[in-house]
Amino acid sequence: MYSRGWRNHSSVTKFIRLGFSRNPRTNWILFFLFLFLYLFTVLGNGLIVTLIRVDARLHTPMYFFLSILSLLDLSYATTTVPQMLVDLISKNKTISYVGCVVQMYIFLTLGITETWIFAAMAYDRYVAICYPLHYRVKMSQTLCVLLAVSSALYGLTCATVYTIFAMNLPYCGPNEINHFFCEIPAVLMLASADTSLNDQVDFILGFFLLLSPLSLILASYVCMFMAILKSRSTQGQIKAFSTCASHIIVVTMFCIPCMVMYMRPGSEASPEDDKKLALFYNVISAFLNPIIYSLQNKDVKRAFLKLIRRNEDTQ
């Protein structure tokens, strides 16, 4: 589990994830629960991506960003849940140092990218509601791709900074992570050094990564609500509020727990509370997003029924 490091001390080569419980019966119950959630997450998000791809009426900026969100949710959950399921029913819960770094980096990249995709989706709704006649011109295909690519690059860059600052610390033992995956706050608790600098970096990055997109989202919605209230069409107001409500719910479920997790000092962290928060924005959010968008969206339901009829006609 340990090797001689470059600072002439024993360095951790493997970590052990403690997960949720040491009770086998409880773990089996959790296994089937999380297996159901994960399978539904894969099915729901995969279905949304498929519908948007095959239905020409869904080839709009709004659904372009929704398909990216579904892909991110699918990838986000896949980064942690399959390994968590294995840990629940296996005695071997170890992960290599390199494997832990890779999992941490991918998880952060996807999560940070998702926060800026939320901001892009809010801007899309802002243009659609406030400038409906210029919507196709303002939300061009080039701009949509640029927003998506810049979100991904932002995620890659900031995840690199987070990971380097976290894993540059010495880890001499213990090597038991009180979590179900290698998340930075849980791993930092094992560092054999002062983590106050990391707390400062996490807070500063958290400010830019979470509060910046949330501020843009809030500004977009203030403008949208003002435009909606000025509208004389009651039906149009209801439709606009319905579209905004779905996005607000999804953003709240994802961003608020992330803010609590990454913008508080490490000394105030509680392993059990952190696991619950991580479950919420990692598993529950990805599980609920397809339900929220499909139940509130007539276009998605229409595309789903069309796909079913097409399959019935081909049989």
C-alpha positions as protocol buffer text, in pm:
chain_id: "A"
residue {
  index: 1
  type: MET
  ca { x: 0 y: 0 z: 0 }
}
residue {
  index: 2
  type: TYR
  ca { x: 296 y: 233 z: 51 }
}
residue {
  index: 3
  type: SER
  ca { x: 622 y: 315 z: -129 }
}
residue {
  index: 4
  type: ARG
  ca { x: 919 y: 538 z: -56 }
}
residue {
  index: 5
  type: GLY
  ca { x: 841 y: 884 z: -190 }
}
residue {
  index: 6
  type: TRP
  ca { x: 1073 y: 1154 z: -325 }
}
residue {
  index: 7
  type: ARG
  ca { x: 1063 y: 1332 z: 14 }
}
residue {
  index: 8
  type: ASN
  ca { x: 1202 y: 1024 z: 185 }
}
residue {
  index: 9
  type: HIS
  ca { x: 873 y: 921 z: 344 }
}
residue {
  index: 10
  type: SER
  ca { x: 622 y: 648 z: 276 }
}
residue {
  index: 11
  type: SER
  ca { x: 375 y: 747 z: 5 }
}
residue {
  index: 12
  type: VAL
  ca { x: 34 y: 592 z: -50 }
}
residue {
  index: 13
  type: THR
  ca { x: 11 y: 385 z: -369 }
}
residue {
  index: 14
  type: LYS
  ca { x: -347 y: 269 z: -317 }
}
residue {
  index: 15
  type: PHE
  ca { x: -658 y: 407 z: -153 }
}
residue {
  index: 16
  type: ILE
  ca { x: -946 y: 220 z: 8 }
}
residue {
  index: 17
  type: ARG
  ca { x: -1298 y: 360 z: -33 }
}
residue {
  index: 18
  type: LEU
  ca { x: -1508 y: 299 z: 276 }
}
residue {
  index: 19
  type: GLY
  ca { x: -1837 y: 361 z: 97 }
}
residue {
  index: 20
  type: PHE
  ca { x: -2165 y: 380 z: 288 }
}
residue {
  index: 21
  type: SER
  ca { x: -2184 y: 90 z: 531 }
}
residue {
  index: 22
  type: ARG
  ca { x: -1995 y: -212 z: 659 }
}
residue {
  index: 23
  type: ASN
  ca { x: -2321 y: -407 z: 695 }
}
residue {
  index: 24
  type: PRO
  ca { x: -2351 y: -659 z: 405 }
}
residue {
  index: 25
  type: ARG
  ca { x: -2732 y: -658 z: 417 }
}
residue {
  index: 26
  type: THR
  ca { x: -2746 y: -278 z: 396 }
}
residue {
  index: 27
  type: ASN
  ca { x: -2495 y: -283 z: 111 }
}
residue {
  index: 28
  type: TRP
  ca { x: -2706 y: -527 z: -91 }
}
residue {
  index: 29
  type: ILE
  ca { x: -3012 y: -303 z: -47 }
}
residue {
  index: 30
  type: LEU
  ca { x: -2808 y: -2 z: -156 }
}
residue {
  index: 31
  type: PHE
  ca { x: -2669 y: -204 z: -448 }
}
residue {
  index: 32
  type: PHE
  ca { x: -3013 y: -272 z: -597 }
}
residue {
  index: 33
  type: LEU
  ca { x: -3129 y: 83 z: -528 }
}
residue {
  index: 34
  type: PHE
  ca { x: -2831 y: 246 z: -699 }
}
residue {
  index: 35
  type: LEU
  ca { x: -2839 y: -10 z: -979 }
}
residue {
  index: 36
  type: PHE
  ca { x: -3198 y: 92 z: -1056 }
}
residue {
  index: 37
  type: LEU
  ca { x: -3108 y: 462 z: -1043 }
}
residue {
  index: 38
  type: TYR
  ca { x: -2807 y: 411 z: -1269 }
}
residue {
  index: 39
  type: LEU
  ca { x: -2991 y: 199 z: -1526 }
}
residue {
  index: 40
  type: PHE
  ca { x: -3273 y: 455 z: -1540 }
}
residue {
  index: 41
  type: THR
  ca { x: -3014 y: 733 z: -1571 }
}
residue {
  index: 42
  type: VAL
  ca { x: -2854 y: 557 z: -1868 }
}
residue {
  index: 43
  type: LEU
  ca { x: -3191 y: 481 z: -2027 }
}
residue {
  index: 44
  type: GLY
  ca { x: -3341 y: 827 z: -1968 }
}
residue {
  index: 45
  type: ASN
  ca { x: -3044 y: 1035 z: -2077 }
}
residue {
  index: 46
  type: GLY
  ca { x: -2964 y: 800 z: -2365 }
}
residue {
  index: 47
  type: LEU
  ca { x: -3325 y: 826 z: -2485 }
}
residue {
  index: 48
  type: ILE
  ca { x: -3317 y: 1207 z: -2479 }
}
residue {
  index: 49
  type: VAL
  ca { x: -2993 y: 1214 z: -2681 }
}
residue {
  index: 50
  type: THR
  ca { x: -3140 y: 965 z: -2931 }
}
residue {
  index: 51
  type: LEU
  ca { x: -3468 y: 1156 z: -2972 }
}
residue {
  index: 52
  type: ILE
  ca { x: -3289 y: 1486 z: -3028 }
}
residue {
  index: 53
  type: ARG
  ca { x: -3063 y: 1323 z: -3285 }
}
residue {
  index: 54
  type: VAL
  ca { x: -3332 y: 1146 z: -3490 }
}
residue {
  index: 55
  type: ASP
  ca { x: -3611 y: 1406 z: -3479 }
}
residue {
  index: 56
  type: ALA
  ca { x: -3545 y: 1702 z: -3709 }
}
residue {
  index: 57
  type: ARG
  ca { x: -3788 y: 1924 z: -3515 }
}
residue {
  index: 58
  type: LEU
  ca { x: -3558 y: 1900 z: -3215 }
}
residue {
  index: 59
  type: HIS
  ca { x: -3255 y: 2030 z: -3406 }
}
residue {
  index: 60
  type: THR
  ca { x: -3263 y: 2367 z: -3230 }
}
residue {
  index: 61
  type: PRO
  ca { x: -3018 y: 2540 z: -2991 }
}
residue {
  index: 62
  type: MET
  ca { x: -3234 y: 2456 z: -2687 }
}
residue {
  index: 63
  type: TYR
  ca { x: -3225 y: 2083 z: -2759 }
}
residue {
  index: 64
  type: PHE
  ca { x: -2863 y: 2096 z: -2869 }
}
residue {
  index: 65
  type: PHE
  ca { x: -2768 y: 2207 z: -2516 }
}
residue {
  index: 66
  type: LEU
  ca { x: -3014 y: 1962 z: -2363 }
}
residue {
  index: 67
  type: SER
  ca { x: -2846 y: 1674 z: -2550 }
}
residue {
  index: 68
  type: ILE
  ca { x: -2506 y: 1789 z: -2419 }
}
residue {
  index: 69
  type: LEU
  ca { x: -2647 y: 1807 z: -2066 }
}
residue {
  index: 70
  type: SER
  ca { x: -2778 y: 1450 z: -2100 }
}
residue {
  index: 71
  type: LEU
  ca { x: -2440 y: 1327 z: -2225 }
}
residue {
  index: 72
  type: LEU
  ca { x: -2267 y: 1499 z: -1934 }
}
residue {
  index: 73
  type: ASP
  ca { x: -2511 y: 1350 z: -1682 }
}
residue {
  index: 74
  type: LEU
  ca { x: -2462 y: 1005 z: -1833 }
}
residue {
  index: 75
  type: SER
  ca { x: -2084 y: 1037 z: -1825 }
}
residue {
  index: 76
  type: TYR
  ca { x: -2089 y: 1200 z: -1481 }
}
residue {
  index: 77
  type: ALA
  ca { x: -2277 y: 909 z: -1324 }
}
residue {
  index: 78
  type: THR
  ca { x: -2072 y: 649 z: -1512 }
}
residue {
  index: 79
  type: THR
  ca { x: -1751 y: 793 z: -1366 }
}
residue {
  index: 80
  type: THR
  ca { x: -1852 y: 689 z: -1013 }
}
residue {
  index: 81
  type: VAL
  ca { x: -2161 y: 465 z: -994 }
}
residue {
  index: 82
  type: PRO
  ca { x: -2034 y: 140 z: -1161 }
}
residue {
  index: 83
  type: GLN
  ca { x: -1733 y: 131 z: -927 }
}
residue {
  index: 84
  type: MET
  ca { x: -1957 y: 216 z: -633 }
}
residue {
  index: 85
  type: LEU
  ca { x: -2181 y: -81 z: -721 }
}
residue {
  index: 86
  type: VAL
  ca { x: -1879 y: -313 z: -730 }
}
residue {
  index: 87
  type: ASP
  ca { x: -1760 y: -183 z: -392 }
}
residue {
  index: 88
  type: LEU
  ca { x: -2099 y: -248 z: -234 }
}
residue {
  index: 89
  type: ILE
  ca { x: -2079 y: -623 z: -299 }
}
residue {
  index: 90
  type: SER
  ca { x: -1702 y: -675 z: -305 }
}
residue {
  index: 91
  type: LYS
  ca { x: -1449 y: -703 z: -25 }
}
residue {
  index: 92
  type: ASN
  ca { x: -1177 y: -545 z: -238 }
}
residue {
  index: 93
  type: LYS
  ca { x: -1250 y: -171 z: -238 }
}
residue {
  index: 94
  type: THR
  ca { x: -906 y: -46 z: -334 }
}
residue {
  index: 95
  type: ILE
  ca { x: -817 y: 195 z: -612 }
}
residue {
  index: 96
  type: SER
  ca { x: -467 y: 282 z: -727 }
}
residue {
  index: 97
  type: TYR
  ca { x: -323 y: 629 z: -671 }
}
residue {
  index: 98
  type: VAL
  ca { x: -325 y: 693 z: -1045 }
}
residue {
  index: 99
  type: GLY
  ca { x: -678 y: 557 z: -1078 }
}
residue {
  index: 100
  type: CYS
  ca { x: -793 y: 790 z: -802 }
}
residue {
  index: 101
  type: VAL
  ca { x: -635 y: 1091 z: -976 }
}
residue {
  index: 102
  type: VAL
  ca { x: -796 y: 998 z: -1309 }
}
residue {
  index: 103
  type: GLN
  ca { x: -1139 y: 953 z: -1152 }
}
residue {
  index: 104
  type: MET
  ca { x: -1105 y: 1284 z: -970 }
}
residue {
  index: 105
  type: TYR
  ca { x: -998 y: 1468 z: -1285 }
}
residue {
  index: 106
  type: ILE
  ca { x: -1273 y: 1329 z: -1508 }
}
residue {
  index: 107
  type: PHE
  ca { x: -1539 y: 1392 z: -1243 }
}
residue {
  index: 108
  type: LEU
  ca { x: -1430 y: 1754 z: -1200 }
}
residue {
  index: 109
  type: THR
  ca { x: -1406 y: 1816 z: -1574 }
}
residue {
  index: 110
  type: LEU
  ca { x: -1760 y: 1692 z: -1636 }
}
residue {
  index: 111
  type: GLY
  ca { x: -1902 y: 1876 z: -1335 }
}
residue {
  index: 112
  type: ILE
  ca { x: -1742 y: 2212 z: -1416 }
}
residue {
  index: 113
  type: THR
  ca { x: -1843 y: 2180 z: -1782 }
}
residue {
  index: 114
  type: GLU
  ca { x: -2203 y: 2114 z: -1675 }
}
residue {
  index: 115
  type: THR
  ca { x: -2225 y: 2435 z: -1471 }
}
residue {
  index: 116
  type: TRP
  ca { x: -2135 y: 2642 z: -1779 }
}
residue {
  index: 117
  type: ILE
  ca { x: -2372 y: 2444 z: -2000 }
}
residue {
  index: 118
  type: PHE
  ca { x: -2644 y: 2551 z: -1755 }
}
residue {
  index: 119
  type: ALA
  ca { x: -2540 y: 2912 z: -1817 }
}
residue {
  index: 120
  type: ALA
  ca { x: -2550 y: 2856 z: -2194 }
}
residue {
  index: 121
  type: MET
  ca { x: -2900 y: 2708 z: -2164 }
}
residue {
  index: 122
  type: ALA
  ca { x: -3014 y: 3011 z: -1962 }
}
residue {
  index: 123
  type: TYR
  ca { x: -2873 y: 3247 z: -2227 }
}
residue {
  index: 124
  type: ASP
  ca { x: -3053 y: 3049 z: -2497 }
}
residue {
  index: 125
  type: ARG
  ca { x: -3387 y: 3091 z: -2314 }
}
residue {
  index: 126
  type: TYR
  ca { x: -3311 y: 3460 z: -2259 }
}
residue {
  index: 127
  type: VAL
  ca { x: -3264 y: 3520 z: -2631 }
}
residue {
  index: 128
  type: ALA
  ca { x: -3571 y: 3309 z: -2718 }
}
residue {
  index: 129
  type: ILE
  ca { x: -3798 y: 3504 z: -2482 }
}
residue {
  index: 130
  type: CYS
  ca { x: -3652 y: 3855 z: -2505 }
}
residue {
  index: 131
  type: TYR
  ca { x: -3556 y: 3854 z: -2874 }
}
residue {
  index: 132
  type: PRO
  ca { x: -3788 y: 3600 z: -3042 }
}
residue {
  index: 133
  type: LEU
  ca { x: -3770 y: 3760 z: -3386 }
}
residue {
  index: 134
  type: HIS
  ca { x: -3388 y: 3754 z: -3385 }
}
residue {
  index: 135
  type: TYR
  ca { x: -3352 y: 3416 z: -3214 }
}
residue {
  index: 136
  type: ARG
  ca { x: -3221 y: 3218 z: -3512 }
}
residue {
  index: 137
  type: VAL
  ca { x: -2970 y: 3489 z: -3597 }
}
residue {
  index: 138
  type: LYS
  ca { x: -2840 y: 3542 z: -3243 }
}
residue {
  index: 139
  type: MET
  ca { x: -2832 y: 3171 z: -3152 }
}
residue {
  index: 140
  type: SER
  ca { x: -2647 y: 3056 z: -3462 }
}
residue {
  index: 141
  type: GLN
  ca { x: -2497 y: 2710 z: -3492 }
}
residue {
  index: 142
  type: THR
  ca { x: -2148 y: 2860 z: -3468 }
}
residue {
  index: 143
  type: LEU
  ca { x: -2230 y: 3034 z: -3138 }
}
residue {
  index: 144
  type: CYS
  ca { x: -2384 y: 2716 z: -2992 }
}
residue {
  index: 145
  type: VAL
  ca { x: -2077 y: 2509 z: -3078 }
}
residue {
  index: 146
  type: LEU
  ca { x: -1850 y: 2785 z: -2945 }
}
residue {
  index: 147
  type: LEU
  ca { x: -2038 y: 2794 z: -2612 }
}
residue {
  index: 148
  type: ALA
  ca { x: -2020 y: 2416 z: -2580 }
}
residue {
  index: 149
  type: VAL
  ca { x: -1649 y: 2398 z: -2666 }
}
residue {
  index: 150
  type: SER
  ca { x: -1557 y: 2688 z: -2437 }
}
residue {
  index: 151
  type: SER
  ca { x: -1749 y: 2519 z: -2151 }
}
residue {
  index: 152
  type: ALA
  ca { x: -1552 y: 2199 z: -2207 }
}
residue {
  index: 153
  type: LEU
  ca { x: -1218 y: 2382 z: -2223 }
}
residue {
  index: 154
  type: TYR
  ca { x: -1305 y: 2571 z: -1905 }
}
residue {
  index: 155
  type: GLY
  ca { x: -1383 y: 2241 z: -1737 }
}
residue {
  index: 156
  type: LEU
  ca { x: -1058 y: 2079 z: -1851 }
}
residue {
  index: 157
  type: THR
  ca { x: -846 y: 2374 z: -1741 }
}
residue {
  index: 158
  type: CYS
  ca { x: -1001 y: 2425 z: -1398 }
}
residue {
  index: 159
  type: ALA
  ca { x: -1010 y: 2051 z: -1325 }
}
residue {
  index: 160
  type: THR
  ca { x: -636 y: 2043 z: -1396 }
}
residue {
  index: 161
  type: VAL
  ca { x: -574 y: 2319 z: -1139 }
}
residue {
  index: 162
  type: TYR
  ca { x: -796 y: 2151 z: -880 }
}
residue {
  index: 163
  type: THR
  ca { x: -631 y: 1811 z: -928 }
}
residue {
  index: 164
  type: ILE
  ca { x: -272 y: 1940 z: -927 }
}
residue {
  index: 165
  type: PHE
  ca { x: -323 y: 2135 z: -605 }
}
residue {
  index: 166
  type: ALA
  ca { x: -488 y: 1836 z: -438 }
}
residue {
  index: 167
  type: MET
  ca { x: -249 y: 1562 z: -546 }
}
residue {
  index: 168
  type: ASN
  ca { x: 69 y: 1767 z: -504 }
}
residue {
  index: 169
  type: LEU
  ca { x: 31 y: 1719 z: -129 }
}
residue {
  index: 170
  type: PRO
  ca { x: 207 y: 1428 z: 45 }
}
residue {
  index: 171
  type: TYR
  ca { x: -11 y: 1127 z: 132 }
}
residue {
  index: 172
  type: CYS
  ca { x: 170 y: 909 z: 384 }
}
residue {
  index: 173
  type: GLY
  ca { x: -130 y: 733 z: 538 }
}
residue {
  index: 174
  type: PRO
  ca { x: -391 y: 651 z: 643 }
}
residue {
  index: 175
  type: ASN
  ca { x: -523 y: 557 z: 301 }
}
residue {
  index: 176
  type: GLU
  ca { x: -894 y: 502 z: 375 }
}
residue {
  index: 177
  type: ILE
  ca { x: -1120 y: 749 z: 191 }
}
residue {
  index: 178
  type: ASN
  ca { x: -1446 y: 793 z: 379 }
}
residue {
  index: 179
  type: HIS
  ca { x: -1643 y: 829 z: 58 }
}
residue {
  index: 180
  type: PHE
  ca { x: -1775 y: 621 z: -232 }
}
residue {
  index: 181
  type: PHE
  ca { x: -1535 y: 775 z: -487 }
}
residue {
  index: 182
  type: CYS
  ca { x: -1223 y: 992 z: -503 }
}
residue {
  index: 183
  type: GLU
  ca { x: -1370 y: 1336 z: -447 }
}
residue {
  index: 184
  type: ILE
  ca { x: -1127 y: 1614 z: -359 }
}
residue {
  index: 185
  type: PRO
  ca { x: -1264 y: 1712 z: -13 }
}
residue {
  index: 186
  type: ALA
  ca { x: -1258 y: 1347 z: 100 }
}
residue {
  index: 187
  type: VAL
  ca { x: -908 y: 1286 z: -36 }
}
residue {
  index: 188
  type: LEU
  ca { x: -769 y: 1608 z: 117 }
}
residue {
  index: 189
  type: MET
  ca { x: -862 y: 1478 z: 463 }
}
residue {
  index: 190
  type: LEU
  ca { x: -587 y: 1216 z: 418 }
}
residue {
  index: 191
  type: ALA
  ca { x: -314 y: 1464 z: 326 }
}
residue {
  index: 192
  type: SER
  ca { x: -11 y: 1468 z: 554 }
}
residue {
  index: 193
  type: ALA
  ca { x: 23 y: 1847 z: 531 }
}
residue {
  index: 194
  type: ASP
  ca { x: -157 y: 2172 z: 592 }
}
residue {
  index: 195
  type: THR
  ca { x: -448 y: 2206 z: 346 }
}
residue {
  index: 196
  type: SER
  ca { x: -535 y: 2570 z: 420 }
}
residue {
  index: 197
  type: LEU
  ca { x: -393 y: 2679 z: 82 }
}
residue {
  index: 198
  type: ASN
  ca { x: -611 y: 2420 z: -89 }
}
residue {
  index: 199
  type: ASP
  ca { x: -914 y: 2556 z: 98 }
}
residue {
  index: 200
  type: GLN
  ca { x: -836 y: 2901 z: -36 }
}
residue {
  index: 201
  type: VAL
  ca { x: -786 y: 2774 z: -390 }
}
residue {
  index: 202
  type: ASP
  ca { x: -1109 y: 2572 z: -371 }
}
residue {
  index: 203
  type: PHE
  ca { x: -1301 y: 2878 z: -250 }
}
residue {
  index: 204
  type: ILE
  ca { x: -1160 y: 3105 z: -521 }
}
residue {
  index: 205
  type: LEU
  ca { x: -1216 y: 2851 z: -797 }
}
residue {
  index: 206
  type: GLY
  ca { x: -1558 y: 2772 z: -656 }
}
residue {
  index: 207
  type: PHE
  ca { x: -1644 y: 3142 z: -676 }
}
residue {
  index: 208
  type: PHE
  ca { x: -1558 y: 3158 z: -1045 }
}
residue {
  index: 209
  type: LEU
  ca { x: -1685 y: 2810 z: -1135 }
}
residue {
  index: 210
  type: LEU
  ca { x: -2017 y: 2822 z: -950 }
}
residue {
  index: 211
  type: LEU
  ca { x: -2107 y: 3180 z: -860 }
}
residue {
  index: 212
  type: SER
  ca { x: -2005 y: 3321 z: -1201 }
}
residue {
  index: 213
  type: PRO
  ca { x: -2236 y: 3095 z: -1407 }
}
residue {
  index: 214
  type: LEU
  ca { x: -2508 y: 3126 z: -1140 }
}
residue {
  index: 215
  type: SER
  ca { x: -2484 y: 3504 z: -1164 }
}
residue {
  index: 216
  type: LEU
  ca { x: -2522 y: 3487 z: -1542 }
}
residue {
  index: 217
  type: ILE
  ca { x: -2819 y: 3252 z: -1501 }
}
residue {
  index: 218
  type: LEU
  ca { x: -2980 y: 3483 z: -1246 }
}
residue {
  index: 219
  type: ALA
  ca { x: -2930 y: 3790 z: -1466 }
}
residue {
  index: 220
  type: SER
  ca { x: -3081 y: 3603 z: -1763 }
}
residue {
  index: 221
  type: TYR
  ca { x: -3386 y: 3503 z: -1563 }
}
residue {
  index: 222
  type: VAL
  ca { x: -3444 y: 3852 z: -1425 }
}
residue {
  index: 223
  type: CYS
  ca { x: -3456 y: 3983 z: -1782 }
}
residue {
  index: 224
  type: MET
  ca { x: -3673 y: 3691 z: -1891 }
}
residue {
  index: 225
  type: PHE
  ca { x: -3927 y: 3734 z: -1613 }
}
residue {
  index: 226
  type: MET
  ca { x: -3956 y: 4105 z: -1686 }
}
residue {
  index: 227
  type: ALA
  ca { x: -4022 y: 4025 z: -2053 }
}
residue {
  index: 228
  type: ILE
  ca { x: -4271 y: 3751 z: -1964 }
}
residue {
  index: 229
  type: LEU
  ca { x: -4468 y: 3977 z: -1729 }
}
residue {
  index: 230
  type: LYS
  ca { x: -4495 y: 4239 z: -2004 }
}
residue {
  index: 231
  type: SER
  ca { x: -4646 y: 3982 z: -2240 }
}
residue {
  index: 232
  type: ARG
  ca { x: -5022 y: 4006 z: -2288 }
}
residue {
  index: 233
  type: SER
  ca { x: -5061 y: 3641 z: -2384 }
}
residue {
  index: 234
  type: THR
  ca { x: -5152 y: 3430 z: -2081 }
}
residue {
  index: 235
  type: GLN
  ca { x: -5079 y: 3109 z: -2269 }
}
residue {
  index: 236
  type: GLY
  ca { x: -4741 y: 3243 z: -2374 }
}
residue {
  index: 237
  type: GLN
  ca { x: -4661 y: 3338 z: -2015 }
}
residue {
  index: 238
  type: ILE
  ca { x: -4749 y: 2989 z: -1891 }
}
residue {
  index: 239
  type: LYS
  ca { x: -4537 y: 2823 z: -2161 }
}
residue {
  index: 240
  type: ALA
  ca { x: -4240 y: 3050 z: -2089 }
}
residue {
  index: 241
  type: PHE
  ca { x: -4262 y: 2997 z: -1712 }
}
residue {
  index: 242
  type: SER
  ca { x: -4289 y: 2620 z: -1764 }
}
residue {
  index: 243
  type: THR
  ca { x: -3972 y: 2615 z: -1973 }
}
residue {
  index: 244
  type: CYS
  ca { x: -3786 y: 2827 z: -1719 }
}
residue {
  index: 245
  type: ALA
  ca { x: -3910 y: 2622 z: -1423 }
}
residue {
  index: 246
  type: SER
  ca { x: -3752 y: 2300 z: -1554 }
}
residue {
  index: 247
  type: HIS
  ca { x: -3416 y: 2468 z: -1593 }
}
residue {
  index: 248
  type: ILE
  ca { x: -3431 y: 2638 z: -1252 }
}
residue {
  index: 249
  type: ILE
  ca { x: -3508 y: 2308 z: -1076 }
}
residue {
  index: 250
  type: VAL
  ca { x: -3221 y: 2128 z: -1250 }
}
residue {
  index: 251
  type: VAL
  ca { x: -2971 y: 2407 z: -1179 }
}
residue {
  index: 252
  type: THR
  ca { x: -3074 y: 2425 z: -813 }
}
residue {
  index: 253
  type: MET
  ca { x: -3041 y: 2048 z: -761 }
}
residue {
  index: 254
  type: PHE
  ca { x: -2692 y: 2047 z: -907 }
}
residue {
  index: 255
  type: CYS
  ca { x: -2528 y: 2376 z: -808 }
}
residue {
  index: 256
  type: ILE
  ca { x: -2644 y: 2431 z: -449 }
}
residue {
  index: 257
  type: PRO
  ca { x: -2497 y: 2102 z: -314 }
}
residue {
  index: 258
  type: CYS
  ca { x: -2178 y: 2169 z: -514 }
}
residue {
  index: 259
  type: MET
  ca { x: -2144 y: 2511 z: -351 }
}
residue {
  index: 260
  type: VAL
  ca { x: -2181 y: 2361 z: -4 }
}
residue {
  index: 261
  type: MET
  ca { x: -1924 y: 2091 z: -84 }
}
residue {
  index: 262
  type: TYR
  ca { x: -1651 y: 2297 z: -251 }
}
residue {
  index: 263
  type: MET
  ca { x: -1681 y: 2646 z: -101 }
}
residue {
  index: 264
  type: ARG
  ca { x: -1660 y: 2565 z: 270 }
}
residue {
  index: 265
  type: PRO
  ca { x: -1340 y: 2513 z: 472 }
}
residue {
  index: 266
  type: GLY
  ca { x: -1218 y: 2156 z: 496 }
}
residue {
  index: 267
  type: SER
  ca { x: -1232 y: 2175 z: 877 }
}
residue {
  index: 268
  type: GLU
  ca { x: -1610 y: 2206 z: 860 }
}
residue {
  index: 269
  type: ALA
  ca { x: -1655 y: 1900 z: 638 }
}
residue {
  index: 270
  type: SER
  ca { x: -1855 y: 1602 z: 758 }
}
residue {
  index: 271
  type: PRO
  ca { x: -1784 y: 1274 z: 571 }
}
residue {
  index: 272
  type: GLU
  ca { x: -2141 y: 1145 z: 610 }
}
residue {
  index: 273
  type: ASP
  ca { x: -2295 y: 1474 z: 499 }
}
residue {
  index: 274
  type: ASP
  ca { x: -2050 y: 1494 z: 208 }
}
residue {
  index: 275
  type: LYS
  ca { x: -2159 y: 1153 z: 83 }
}
residue {
  index: 276
  type: LYS
  ca { x: -2522 y: 1260 z: 84 }
}
residue {
  index: 277
  type: LEU
  ca { x: -2442 y: 1583 z: -99 }
}
residue {
  index: 278
  type: ALA
  ca { x: -2232 y: 1396 z: -356 }
}
residue {
  index: 279
  type: LEU
  ca { x: -2516 y: 1150 z: -413 }
}
residue {
  index: 280
  type: PHE
  ca { x: -2751 y: 1438 z: -479 }
}
residue {
  index: 281
  type: TYR
  ca { x: -2552 y: 1616 z: -750 }
}
residue {
  index: 282
  type: ASN
  ca { x: -2387 y: 1303 z: -890 }
}
residue {
  index: 283
  type: VAL
  ca { x: -2662 y: 1039 z: -892 }
}
residue {
  index: 284
  type: ILE
  ca { x: -3001 y: 1192 z: -808 }
}
residue {
  index: 285
  type: SER
  ca { x: -2959 y: 1494 z: -1036 }
}
residue {
  index: 286
  type: ALA
  ca { x: -2860 y: 1278 z: -1335 }
}
residue {
  index: 287
  type: PHE
  ca { x: -3154 y: 1048 z: -1257 }
}
residue {
  index: 288
  type: LEU
  ca { x: -3414 y: 1326 z: -1233 }
}
residue {
  index: 289
  type: ASN
  ca { x: -3305 y: 1548 z: -1523 }
}
residue {
  index: 290
  type: PRO
  ca { x: -3464 y: 1333 z: -1798 }
}
residue {
  index: 291
  type: ILE
  ca { x: -3787 y: 1310 z: -1596 }
}
residue {
  index: 292
  type: ILE
  ca { x: -3803 y: 1685 z: -1538 }
}
residue {
  index: 293
  type: TYR
  ca { x: -3741 y: 1775 z: -1900 }
}
residue {
  index: 294
  type: SER
  ca { x: -3952 y: 1501 z: -2061 }
}
residue {
  index: 295
  type: LEU
  ca { x: -4259 y: 1542 z: -1837 }
}
residue {
  index: 296
  type: GLN
  ca { x: -4264 y: 1920 z: -1890 }
}
residue {
  index: 297
  type: ASN
  ca { x: -4183 y: 1910 z: -2260 }
}
residue {
  index: 298
  type: LYS
  ca { x: -4442 y: 1835 z: -2527 }
}
residue {
  index: 299
  type: ASP
  ca { x: -4182 y: 1828 z: -2806 }
}
residue {
  index: 300
  type: VAL
  ca { x: -3984 y: 1551 z: -2635 }
}
residue {
  index: 301
  type: LYS
  ca { x: -4300 y: 1346 z: -2571 }
}
residue {
  index: 302
  type: ARG
  ca { x: -4411 y: 1396 z: -2932 }
}
residue {
  index: 303
  type: ALA
  ca { x: -4072 y: 1279 z: -3060 }
}
residue {
  index: 304
  type: PHE
  ca { x: -4089 y: 974 z: -2830 }
}
residue {
  index: 305
  type: LEU
  ca { x: -4434 y: 872 z: -2961 }
}
residue {
  index: 306
  type: LYS
  ca { x: -4312 y: 926 z: -3317 }
}
residue {
  index: 307
  type: LEU
  ca { x: -4014 y: 698 z: -3255 }
}
residue {
  index: 308
  type: ILE
  ca { x: -4241 y: 427 z: -3112 }
}
residue {
  index: 309
  type: ARG
  ca { x: -4475 y: 443 z: -3415 }
}
residue {
  index: 310
  type: ARG
  ca { x: -4176 y: 426 z: -3649 }
}
residue {
  index: 311
  type: ASN
  ca { x: -4053 y: 111 z: -3475 }
}
residue {
  index: 312
  type: GLU
  ca { x: -4400 y: -44 z: -3491 }
}
residue {
  index: 313
  type: ASP
  ca { x: -4426 y: 29 z: -3865 }
}
residue {
  index: 314
  type: THR
  ca { x: -4091 y: -136 z: -3936 }
}
residue {
  index: 315
  type: GLN
  ca { x: -4190 y: -458 z: -3755 }
}
